[in-house]
Amino acid sequence: MKRVHQNLPKISTMVKRMADNEKKVNIPIGPIHPALKEPVQIEVSVSGERVTDVNITLGHVHRGIEWVGTRRNPIQTLYIAERVCGICNICHPMAFCIAIENAANIAVPERAEYLRTIFAELERIHSHLLFLGVAAHEMGFDSILHYTWLTREKVLDVVEMLTGNRITKGIMMIGGVRRDISDSQAEKIRAAMDYYEKVYGKMCNIFLDDKTIKMRTRDIGFLSKKDALRFCAVGPTARASGVKKDIRQDYPYAAYPDIDIEALTPEFLLKETRGDVYDRVVMRAIEIKQSIDIVRECLKEMPSGPIVSEPVLQKLLFNLKQVQGEGVALVEAPRGELIHYIKMEKADAPSSWKIRAPTYANLHVLRTMLIGSELADVPVIVASIDPCMSCANRAIIADKGALLYQEKLRELCIGKTRRLRGATK
Amino acid sequence: MGIDALKRSLWVFHVNAGSCNGCDIEIVAALTPRYDVERFGIKLVGTPRHADVLLVTGPVTRQMKDKLLRVYEQTPEPKLVVVVGNCGSTCGVFYESYNIEGPVDKLIPVDVYVHGCPPRPEAIIEGIAKAWAKLEKTKVKK
Amino acid sequence: MNTESFVNELKNLLSNETKDIVVSETQHGKSKAKAFRLWATIDPKNIHGVVRKISLLQKDPHFSVSSGTDLGNEIELLYHFALNYAKPKSQVLLTLRVKLPKSSPVIDTITDIIPGAEISEKEKREFFGIEFRGLPPGNAFLDESLAGVHPWRKDEKGASKFAKNIHNGEKNG
């Protein structure tokens, strides 16, 4: 108990409460905090080292995107959709396009659906590698961070070759995609997939056999299957608790209906599904393998034909201006189910646009995971849902709480890793 | 500006003022093995009190405005501000939003702008190197 | 249960509540697999009962999000559900539509049936000024400088007066 207090920042509320001989202490984390890559504020109440309550406030990244989108025409809005999030900037424009196509009854050429699928899976590989690095970083295992981010550069190179940019790709278009994949490019994608097959093997070795990772992530941050269902958790977070929800399997879009995708759970590699942080980490590693297979299959089965239904943008805009209707799209983003809703009423701009990013749904379960855990485990548990605040926060909260710049929490987290490691030597 | 300007190591604090993560992951990419800025002594630190340079990303949302100002005040002199990305420089595609207080140079003095959406890691490194050269000539304001 | 029969059961269930049910299909991929979307307009008073009935048909219905549009005198509120999930190519996307008068936009919360709807309802409370009966207070989503503003409304309470034009350019919206 004493150790923790020495490590905690001296904040007025805490000092006051300690003076009152109260055992409960509130610790605000964020919005600017080294353990969080993005602004979000998590207020944790602790008793001793145990977390007793959690209050998450958001809104620091709210940029009013949906509102801005109702002031511009759909093609301009497509580029805002791309800037909802710098990590999932294939799925946001893709969901936006599918929603508009649904509202306007636009049929997408088959080849474009395959191209979309390939881009989406390349994005999943990059996002999951990024996650594995961040998760390792939070437990103080920086060599893995550097290894995963080094391997991630390869997929960024491929994306750059295909689209011209590493991060924002500008590849989606309403009714299709903007650039085709040539045979020589397909060859390079295949080579990259062979490379990732090897990386996956190495990842499995690291994440399945390394003692430190297991010690640090096993049996913390539990999410039961019941809670995952009740709180509508999505994506790898839900699957790691044994809920086989995967939009690619349940409600296939693009080229997914042609590929028999099965929603995987950690049982694919492990004997059981526990729903702890370790399961969520391993889940991502498993999905890298799944993505490699999907990309290969798409390259093999890709039909020929046009890549966009209406290549003349002025004509497309004119057509969209006549549309009266609404569309809704579900897409499996790297972090889970993403939904876009759009309403068009014969005007330049859509009259309503709603985005629900996966983190938005998973924030409910984050609270369940944190309560009862140790303070030193908070950063790694938060990282385990792979939160993406810029997605979740287009639309959300403010705080008046104290602002802290503390490396202390991450230090605590790393300290525990070192302690555990020392204990087994 | 040459490598002889690099007399000491430079510590950087990163503030996300409402960014989409695009610039932020490129900043992290600059730290990881392919670009590896740590070999020049450039390091991300966990508190502005240790920093020489503030890296600011994002168009500055209403909620982050006072936090950005506070971070700026907490950074010791001499300090420099590098804005990474179009959002921080001009608010980019969010220019008409009701929840935007930016761009960054409306709130705090900016020394180097790195453009791009997001800029490549090479561009970010160049921006920091420019700030570095500027910092070496700067004296503490009294 | 296969998708078609699930859609029929759902239609039966909803036909007691409303006549306005639209089923739309889209097809994807070479195999032209069908994806079903169901749209139903219901009375706002019945929302709680309808969601309760749906939860009997599908245990733990997956609530995706609620969205909305300002229609002038009314606010249209949509509840998007994903049902019959976790099975290959079986999911049905159900959208329940309710229209609330702007003079008193009040509706029952569904968080007691689906706890995962909490953030979504709180967001609608802030952004449209809809009152959810039974939803706990707390969590101001917007900055306090925007108190009283409901950004997604298209009337005087909307965010238009806060619109900026930092680039100072001509808009050709």
GROMACS .gro file of N, CA and C in nm, chain A residues 130-252:
model
  369
  130LEU      N    1   0.034  -0.314  -3.531
  130LEU     CA    2   0.046  -0.194  -3.450
  130LEU      C    3  -0.003  -0.222  -3.308
  131PHE      N    4  -0.116  -0.291  -3.298
  131PHE     CA    5  -0.170  -0.323  -3.166
  131PHE      C    6  -0.073  -0.410  -3.085
  132LEU      N    7  -0.019  -0.515  -3.150
  132LEU     CA    8   0.069  -0.606  -3.076
  132LEU      C    9   0.189  -0.528  -3.021
  133GLY      N   10   0.239  -0.433  -3.101
  133GLY     CA   11   0.350  -0.350  -3.055
  133GLY      C   12   0.311  -0.265  -2.936
  134VAL      N   13   0.194  -0.200  -2.945
  134VAL     CA   14   0.152  -0.112  -2.837
  134VAL      C   15   0.128  -0.192  -2.709
  135ALA      N   16   0.066  -0.309  -2.723
  135ALA     CA   17   0.040  -0.392  -2.605
  135ALA      C   18   0.171  -0.431  -2.538
  136ALA      N   19   0.271  -0.469  -2.618
  136ALA     CA   20   0.401  -0.506  -2.562
  136ALA      C   21   0.466  -0.386  -2.496
  137HIS      N   22   0.451  -0.269  -2.559
  137HIS     CA   23   0.508  -0.146  -2.505
  137HIS      C   24   0.450  -0.117  -2.367
  138GLU      N   25   0.319  -0.138  -2.352
  138GLU     CA   26   0.255  -0.108  -2.224
  138GLU      C   27   0.306  -0.199  -2.111
  139MET      N   28   0.351  -0.320  -2.148
  139MET     CA   29   0.406  -0.401  -2.039
  139MET      C   30   0.557  -0.383  -2.027
  140GLY      N   31   0.613  -0.290  -2.102
  140GLY     CA   32   0.755  -0.262  -2.089
  140GLY      C   33   0.841  -0.357  -2.169
  141PHE      N   34   0.785  -0.414  -2.275
  141PHE     CA   35   0.857  -0.511  -2.358
  141PHE      C   36   0.885  -0.442  -2.491
  142ASP      N   37   0.973  -0.342  -2.489
  142ASP     CA   38   0.987  -0.257  -2.606
  142ASP      C   39   1.053  -0.325  -2.725
  143SER      N   40   1.127  -0.434  -2.701
  143SER     CA   41   1.189  -0.498  -2.817
  143SER      C   42   1.081  -0.553  -2.911
  144ILE      N   43   0.968  -0.596  -2.853
  144ILE     CA   44   0.858  -0.644  -2.939
  144ILE      C   45   0.794  -0.529  -3.012
  145LEU      N   46   0.780  -0.415  -2.943
  145LEU     CA   47   0.726  -0.296  -3.011
  145LEU      C   48   0.808  -0.268  -3.136
  146HIS      N   49   0.940  -0.267  -3.120
  146HIS     CA   50   1.024  -0.233  -3.234
  146HIS      C   51   1.020  -0.342  -3.340
  147TYR      N   52   1.010  -0.466  -3.298
  147TYR     CA   53   1.003  -0.573  -3.397
  147TYR      C   54   0.874  -0.566  -3.478
  148THR      N   55   0.760  -0.551  -3.409
  148THR     CA   56   0.633  -0.549  -3.482
  148THR      C   57   0.624  -0.426  -3.572
  149TRP      N   58   0.672  -0.313  -3.523
  149TRP     CA   59   0.662  -0.193  -3.606
  149TRP      C   60   0.758  -0.199  -3.723
  150LEU      N   61   0.868  -0.271  -3.708
  150LEU     CA   62   0.957  -0.288  -3.823
  150LEU      C   63   0.890  -0.375  -3.929
  151THR      N   64   0.826  -0.484  -3.886
  151THR     CA   65   0.759  -0.571  -3.983
  151THR      C   66   0.639  -0.500  -4.045
  152ARG      N   67   0.578  -0.410  -3.968
  152ARG     CA   68   0.461  -0.337  -4.019
  152ARG      C   69   0.497  -0.248  -4.137
  153GLU      N   70   0.623  -0.202  -4.142
  153GLU     CA   71   0.664  -0.115  -4.253
  153GLU      C   72   0.643  -0.183  -4.388
  154LYS      N   73   0.654  -0.315  -4.389
  154LYS     CA   74   0.639  -0.386  -4.516
  154LYS      C   75   0.499  -0.368  -4.575
  155VAL      N   76   0.399  -0.380  -4.491
  155VAL     CA   77   0.263  -0.365  -4.543
  155VAL      C   78   0.237  -0.220  -4.583
  156LEU      N   79   0.300  -0.127  -4.511
  156LEU     CA   80   0.286   0.014  -4.550
  156LEU      C   81   0.350   0.038  -4.686
  157ASP      N   82   0.463  -0.030  -4.712
  157ASP     CA   83   0.527  -0.019  -4.844
  157ASP      C   84   0.434  -0.070  -4.953
  158VAL      N   85   0.369  -0.183  -4.925
  158VAL     CA   86   0.276  -0.239  -5.023
  158VAL      C   87   0.161  -0.142  -5.047
  159VAL      N   88   0.107  -0.088  -4.938
  159VAL     CA   89  -0.004   0.007  -4.951
  159VAL      C   90   0.040   0.129  -5.029
  160GLU      N   91   0.162   0.174  -5.004
  160GLU     CA   92   0.212   0.292  -5.075
  160GLU      C   93   0.225   0.261  -5.225
  161MET      N   94   0.272   0.139  -5.255
  161MET     CA   95   0.285   0.101  -5.396
  161MET      C   96   0.147   0.099  -5.464
  162LEU      N   97   0.045   0.054  -5.390
  162LEU     CA   98  -0.087   0.039  -5.451
  162LEU      C   99  -0.164   0.170  -5.459
  163THR      N  100  -0.146   0.256  -5.359
  163THR     CA  101  -0.233   0.374  -5.351
  163THR      C  102  -0.157   0.505  -5.362
  164GLY      N  103  -0.028   0.504  -5.334
  164GLY     CA  104   0.048   0.628  -5.340
  164GLY      C  105   0.071   0.693  -5.206
  165ASN      N  106   0.013   0.639  -5.100
  165ASN     CA  107   0.037   0.698  -4.969
  165ASN      C  108   0.042   0.587  -4.864
  166ARG      N  109   0.115   0.616  -4.755
  166ARG     CA  110   0.131   0.514  -4.653
  166ARG      C  111   0.007   0.504  -4.565
  167ILE      N  112  -0.049   0.618  -4.527
  167ILE     CA  113  -0.156   0.616  -4.426
  167ILE      C  114  -0.292   0.645  -4.489
  168THR      N  115  -0.316   0.769  -4.527
  168THR     CA  116  -0.445   0.798  -4.591
  168THR      C  117  -0.434   0.758  -4.737
  169LYS      N  118  -0.521   0.663  -4.775
  169LYS     CA  119  -0.498   0.600  -4.904
  169LYS      C  120  -0.572   0.665  -5.018
  170GLY      N  121  -0.686   0.727  -4.992
  170GLY     CA  122  -0.764   0.790  -5.099
  170GLY      C  123  -0.799   0.692  -5.209
  171ILE      N  124  -0.842   0.572  -5.172
  171ILE     CA  125  -0.861   0.468  -5.272
  171ILE      C  126  -1.009   0.437  -5.295
  172MET      N  127  -1.093   0.464  -5.195
  172MET     CA  128  -1.235   0.430  -5.209
  172MET      C  129  -1.307   0.535  -5.293
  173MET      N  130  -1.406   0.490  -5.366
  173MET     CA  131  -1.492   0.583  -5.439
  173MET      C  132  -1.633   0.525  -5.433
  174ILE      N  133  -1.732   0.612  -5.435
  174ILE     CA  134  -1.870   0.564  -5.431
  174ILE      C  135  -1.894   0.483  -5.559
  175GLY      N  136  -1.928   0.358  -5.545
  175GLY     CA  137  -1.948   0.270  -5.660
  175GLY      C  138  -1.826   0.189  -5.699
  176GLY      N  139  -1.721   0.194  -5.621
  176GLY     CA  140  -1.604   0.113  -5.656
  176GLY      C  141  -1.478   0.161  -5.587
  177VAL      N  142  -1.366   0.147  -5.656
  177VAL     CA  143  -1.239   0.198  -5.603
  177VAL      C  144  -1.173   0.284  -5.712
  178ARG      N  145  -1.068   0.355  -5.675
  178ARG     CA  146  -1.009   0.450  -5.770
  178ARG      C  147  -0.893   0.392  -5.848
  179ARG      N  148  -0.824   0.291  -5.792
  179ARG     CA  149  -0.709   0.236  -5.865
  179ARG      C  150  -0.716   0.084  -5.869
  180ASP      N  151  -0.670   0.029  -5.981
  180ASP     CA  152  -0.669  -0.116  -5.998
  180ASP      C  153  -0.536  -0.172  -5.946
  181ILE      N  154  -0.532  -0.305  -5.933
  181ILE     CA  155  -0.407  -0.372  -5.897
  181ILE      C  156  -0.359  -0.446  -6.021
  182SER      N  157  -0.238  -0.414  -6.066
  182SER     CA  158  -0.185  -0.479  -6.186
  182SER      C  159  -0.124  -0.614  -6.149
  183ASP      N  160  -0.089  -0.694  -6.251
  183ASP     CA  161  -0.032  -0.827  -6.224
  183ASP      C  162   0.100  -0.817  -6.149
  184SER      N  163   0.184  -0.719  -6.189
  184SER     CA  164   0.314  -0.708  -6.122
  184SER      C  165   0.295  -0.665  -5.977
  185GLN      N  166   0.194  -0.580  -5.953
  185GLN     CA  167   0.167  -0.541  -5.814
  185GLN      C  168   0.116  -0.659  -5.733
  186ALA      N  169   0.030  -0.741  -5.798
  186ALA     CA  170  -0.024  -0.858  -5.729
  186ALA      C  171   0.090  -0.950  -5.685
  187GLU      N  172   0.192  -0.961  -5.772
  187GLU     CA  173   0.307  -1.044  -5.738
  187GLU      C  174   0.375  -0.994  -5.612
  188LYS      N  175   0.388  -0.861  -5.603
  188LYS     CA  176   0.452  -0.803  -5.484
  188LYS      C  177   0.367  -0.823  -5.359
  189ILE      N  178   0.237  -0.819  -5.376
  189ILE     CA  179   0.150  -0.844  -5.260
  189ILE      C  180   0.169  -0.988  -5.213
  190ARG      N  181   0.177  -1.081  -5.309
  190ARG     CA  182   0.197  -1.222  -5.273
  190ARG      C  183   0.327  -1.239  -5.197
  191ALA      N  184   0.433  -1.171  -5.246
  191ALA     CA  185   0.562  -1.181  -5.178
  191ALA      C  186   0.550  -1.128  -5.035
  192ALA      N  187   0.477  -1.017  -5.019
  192ALA     CA  188   0.461  -0.960  -4.885
  192ALA      C  189   0.385  -1.058  -4.795
  193MET      N  190   0.287  -1.130  -4.853
  193MET     CA  191   0.210  -1.225  -4.772
  193MET      C  192   0.299  -1.342  -4.727
  194ASP      N  193   0.393  -1.383  -4.817
  194ASP     CA  194   0.487  -1.488  -4.776
  194ASP      C  195   0.572  -1.441  -4.659
  195TYR      N  196   0.612  -1.314  -4.668
  195TYR     CA  197   0.691  -1.256  -4.559
  195TYR      C  198   0.611  -1.257  -4.430
  196TYR      N  199   0.482  -1.220  -4.437
  196TYR     CA  200   0.402  -1.215  -4.315
  196TYR      C  201   0.370  -1.353  -4.259
  197GLU      N  202   0.369  -1.452  -4.349
  197GLU     CA  203   0.353  -1.590  -4.300
  197GLU      C  204   0.467  -1.622  -4.201
  198LYS      N  205   0.588  -1.580  -4.239
  198LYS     CA  206   0.702  -1.604  -4.151
  198LYS      C  207   0.691  -1.521  -4.024
  199VAL      N  208   0.651  -1.394  -4.041
  199VAL     CA  209   0.635  -1.308  -3.924
  199VAL      C  210   0.533  -1.369  -3.828
  200TYR      N  211   0.424  -1.423  -3.886
  200TYR     CA  212   0.320  -1.483  -3.802
  200TYR      C  213   0.379  -1.599  -3.720
  201GLY      N  214   0.462  -1.681  -3.786
  201GLY     CA  215   0.526  -1.790  -3.713
  201GLY      C  216   0.607  -1.740  -3.595
  202LYS      N  217   0.679  -1.632  -3.620
  202LYS     CA  218   0.762  -1.577  -3.514
  202LYS      C  219   0.677  -1.515  -3.403
  203MET      N  220   0.569  -1.447  -3.445
  203MET     CA  221   0.476  -1.388  -3.347
  203MET      C  222   0.420  -1.496  -3.256
  204CYS      N  223   0.382  -1.610  -3.319
  204CYS     CA  224   0.326  -1.720  -3.239
  204CYS      C  225   0.428  -1.765  -3.136
  205ASN      N  226   0.554  -1.778  -3.181
  205ASN     CA  227   0.657  -1.818  -3.086
  205ASN      C  228   0.665  -1.720  -2.970
  206ILE      N  229   0.665  -1.591  -3.005
  206ILE     CA  230   0.680  -1.490  -2.900
  206ILE      C  231   0.561  -1.493  -2.806
  207PHE      N  232   0.440  -1.487  -2.866
  207PHE     CA  233   0.324  -1.468  -2.781
  207PHE      C  234   0.276  -1.597  -2.714
  208LEU      N  235   0.310  -1.711  -2.771
  208LEU     CA  236   0.265  -1.835  -2.707
  208LEU      C  237   0.367  -1.888  -2.607
  209ASP      N  238   0.495  -1.861  -2.634
  209ASP     CA  239   0.597  -1.924  -2.549
  209ASP      C  240   0.662  -1.830  -2.449
  210ASP      N  241   0.656  -1.700  -2.478
  210ASP     CA  242   0.730  -1.611  -2.388
  210ASP      C  243   0.663  -1.604  -2.251
  211LYS      N  244   0.745  -1.622  -2.148
  211LYS     CA  245   0.693  -1.626  -2.013
  211LYS      C  246   0.643  -1.490  -1.968
  212THR      N  247   0.721  -1.386  -2.002
  212THR     CA  248   0.687  -1.252  -1.953
  212THR      C  249   0.547  -1.210  -1.998
  213ILE      N  250   0.518  -1.231  -2.126
  213ILE     CA  251   0.389  -1.188  -2.178
  213ILE      C  252   0.277  -1.263  -2.108
  214LYS      N  253   0.295  -1.391  -2.090
  214LYS     CA  254   0.192  -1.471  -2.024
  214LYS      C  255   0.170  -1.423  -1.881
  215MET      N  256   0.281  -1.404  -1.810
  215MET     CA  257   0.269  -1.362  -1.670
  215MET      C  258   0.197  -1.230  -1.657
  216ARG      N  259   0.225  -1.144  -1.753
  216ARG     CA  260   0.178  -1.007  -1.743
  216ARG      C  261   0.034  -0.991  -1.790
  217THR      N  262  -0.015  -1.086  -1.871
  217THR     CA  263  -0.148  -1.065  -1.930
  217THR      C  264  -0.248  -1.176  -1.896
  218ARG      N  265  -0.200  -1.290  -1.848
  218ARG     CA  266  -0.293  -1.398  -1.814
  218ARG      C  267  -0.376  -1.360  -1.693
  219ASP      N  268  -0.504  -1.392  -1.700
  219ASP     CA  269  -0.595  -1.376  -1.586
  219ASP      C  270  -0.606  -1.234  -1.534
  220ILE      N  271  -0.591  -1.136  -1.618
  220ILE     CA  272  -0.627  -1.000  -1.577
  220ILE      C  273  -0.725  -0.943  -1.680
  221GLY      N  274  -0.803  -0.846  -1.636
  221GLY     CA  275  -0.896  -0.779  -1.726
  221GLY      C  276  -0.998  -0.873  -1.788
  222PHE      N  277  -1.063  -0.953  -1.705
  222PHE     CA  278  -1.158  -1.051  -1.756
  222PHE      C  279  -1.281  -0.987  -1.820
  223LEU      N  280  -1.326  -1.047  -1.926
  223LEU     CA  281  -1.457  -1.012  -1.983
  223LEU      C  282  -1.529  -1.144  -2.008
  224SER      N  283  -1.639  -1.165  -1.934
  224SER     CA  284  -1.712  -1.291  -1.952
  224SER      C  285  -1.794  -1.285  -2.080
  225LYS      N  286  -1.829  -1.402  -2.131
  225LYS     CA  287  -1.910  -1.409  -2.251
  225LYS      C  288  -2.044  -1.339  -2.231
  226LYS      N  289  -2.098  -1.355  -2.110
  226LYS     CA  290  -2.228  -1.296  -2.079
  226LYS      C  291  -2.221  -1.144  -2.088
  227ASP      N  292  -2.116  -1.085  -2.028
  227ASP     CA  293  -2.103  -0.939  -2.032
  227ASP      C  294  -2.076  -0.891  -2.174
  228ALA      N  295  -1.995  -0.968  -2.248
  228ALA     CA  296  -1.966  -0.928  -2.386
  228ALA      C  297  -2.094  -0.920  -2.467
  229LEU      N  298  -2.187  -1.013  -2.442
  229LEU     CA  299  -2.314  -1.011  -2.514
  229LEU      C  300  -2.404  -0.899  -2.464
  230ARG      N  301  -2.412  -0.885  -2.332
  230ARG     CA  302  -2.501  -0.786  -2.272
  230ARG      C  303  -2.464  -0.644  -2.313
  231PHE      N  304  -2.333  -0.616  -2.313
  231PHE     CA  305  -2.287  -0.481  -2.343
  231PHE      C  306  -2.257  -0.462  -2.492
  232CYS      N  307  -2.294  -0.559  -2.575
  232CYS     CA  308  -2.279  -0.548  -2.719
  232CYS      C  309  -2.135  -0.522  -2.760
  233ALA      N  310  -2.041  -0.594  -2.701
  233ALA     CA  311  -1.901  -0.580  -2.741
  233ALA      C  312  -1.885  -0.629  -2.884
  234VAL      N  313  -1.784  -0.576  -2.951
  234VAL     CA  314  -1.766  -0.610  -3.092
  234VAL      C  315  -1.620  -0.649  -3.120
  235GLY      N  316  -1.601  -0.711  -3.233
  235GLY     CA  317  -1.467  -0.734  -3.286
  235GLY      C  318  -1.383  -0.831  -3.204
  236PRO      N  319  -1.251  -0.821  -3.214
  236PRO     CA  320  -1.163  -0.913  -3.143
  236PRO      C  321  -1.188  -0.914  -2.993
  237THR      N  322  -1.233  -0.802  -2.937
  237THR     CA  323  -1.262  -0.797  -2.793
  237THR      C  324  -1.373  -0.897  -2.759
  238ALA      N  325  -1.478  -0.901  -2.840
  238ALA     CA  326  -1.588  -0.994  -2.816
  238ALA      C  327  -1.544  -1.137  -2.847
  239ARG      N  328  -1.472  -1.154  -2.958
  239ARG     CA  329  -1.433  -1.289  -3.000
  239ARG      C  330  -1.339  -1.352  -2.898
  240ALA      N  331  -1.254  -1.269  -2.834
  240ALA     CA  332  -1.163  -1.323  -2.734
  240ALA      C  333  -1.237  -1.371  -2.611
  241SER      N  334  -1.366  -1.331  -2.597
  241SER     CA  335  -1.446  -1.383  -2.489
  241SER      C  336  -1.538  -1.495  -2.536
  242GLY      N  337  -1.518  -1.541  -2.657
  242GLY     CA  338  -1.595  -1.654  -2.706
  242GLY      C  339  -1.721  -1.619  -2.781
  243VAL      N  340  -1.745  -1.490  -2.806
  243VAL     CA  341  -1.863  -1.450  -2.884
  243VAL      C  342  -1.823  -1.448  -3.031
  244LYS      N  343  -1.886  -1.533  -3.109
  244LYS     CA  344  -1.841  -1.546  -3.249
  244LYS      C  345  -1.907  -1.443  -3.340
  245LYS      N  346  -1.895  -1.317  -3.303
  245LYS     CA  347  -1.949  -1.210  -3.387
  245LYS      C  348  -1.839  -1.164  -3.482
  246ASP      N  349  -1.865  -1.167  -3.609
  246ASP     CA  350  -1.772  -1.112  -3.706
  246ASP      C  351  -1.855  -1.074  -3.827
  247ILE      N  352  -1.858  -0.946  -3.859
  247ILE     CA  353  -1.944  -0.901  -3.969
  247ILE      C  354  -1.906  -0.971  -4.099
  248ARG      N  355  -1.777  -1.000  -4.115
  248ARG     CA  356  -1.733  -1.066  -4.239
  248ARG      C  357  -1.799  -1.203  -4.253
  249GLN      N  358  -1.829  -1.266  -4.139
  249GLN     CA  359  -1.895  -1.395  -4.142
  249GLN      C  360  -2.048  -1.380  -4.138
  250ASP      N  361  -2.097  -1.294  -4.049
  250ASP     CA  362  -2.241  -1.287  -4.024
  250ASP      C  363  -2.317  -1.213  -4.134
  251TYR      N  364  -2.257  -1.105  -4.182
  251TYR     CA  365  -2.330  -1.015  -4.271
  251TYR      C  366  -2.235  -0.973  -4.381
  252PRO      N  367  -2.191  -1.068  -4.464
  252PRO     CA  368  -2.079  -1.039  -4.553
  252PRO      C  369  -2.108  -0.931  -4.655
   0.00000   0.00000   0.00000
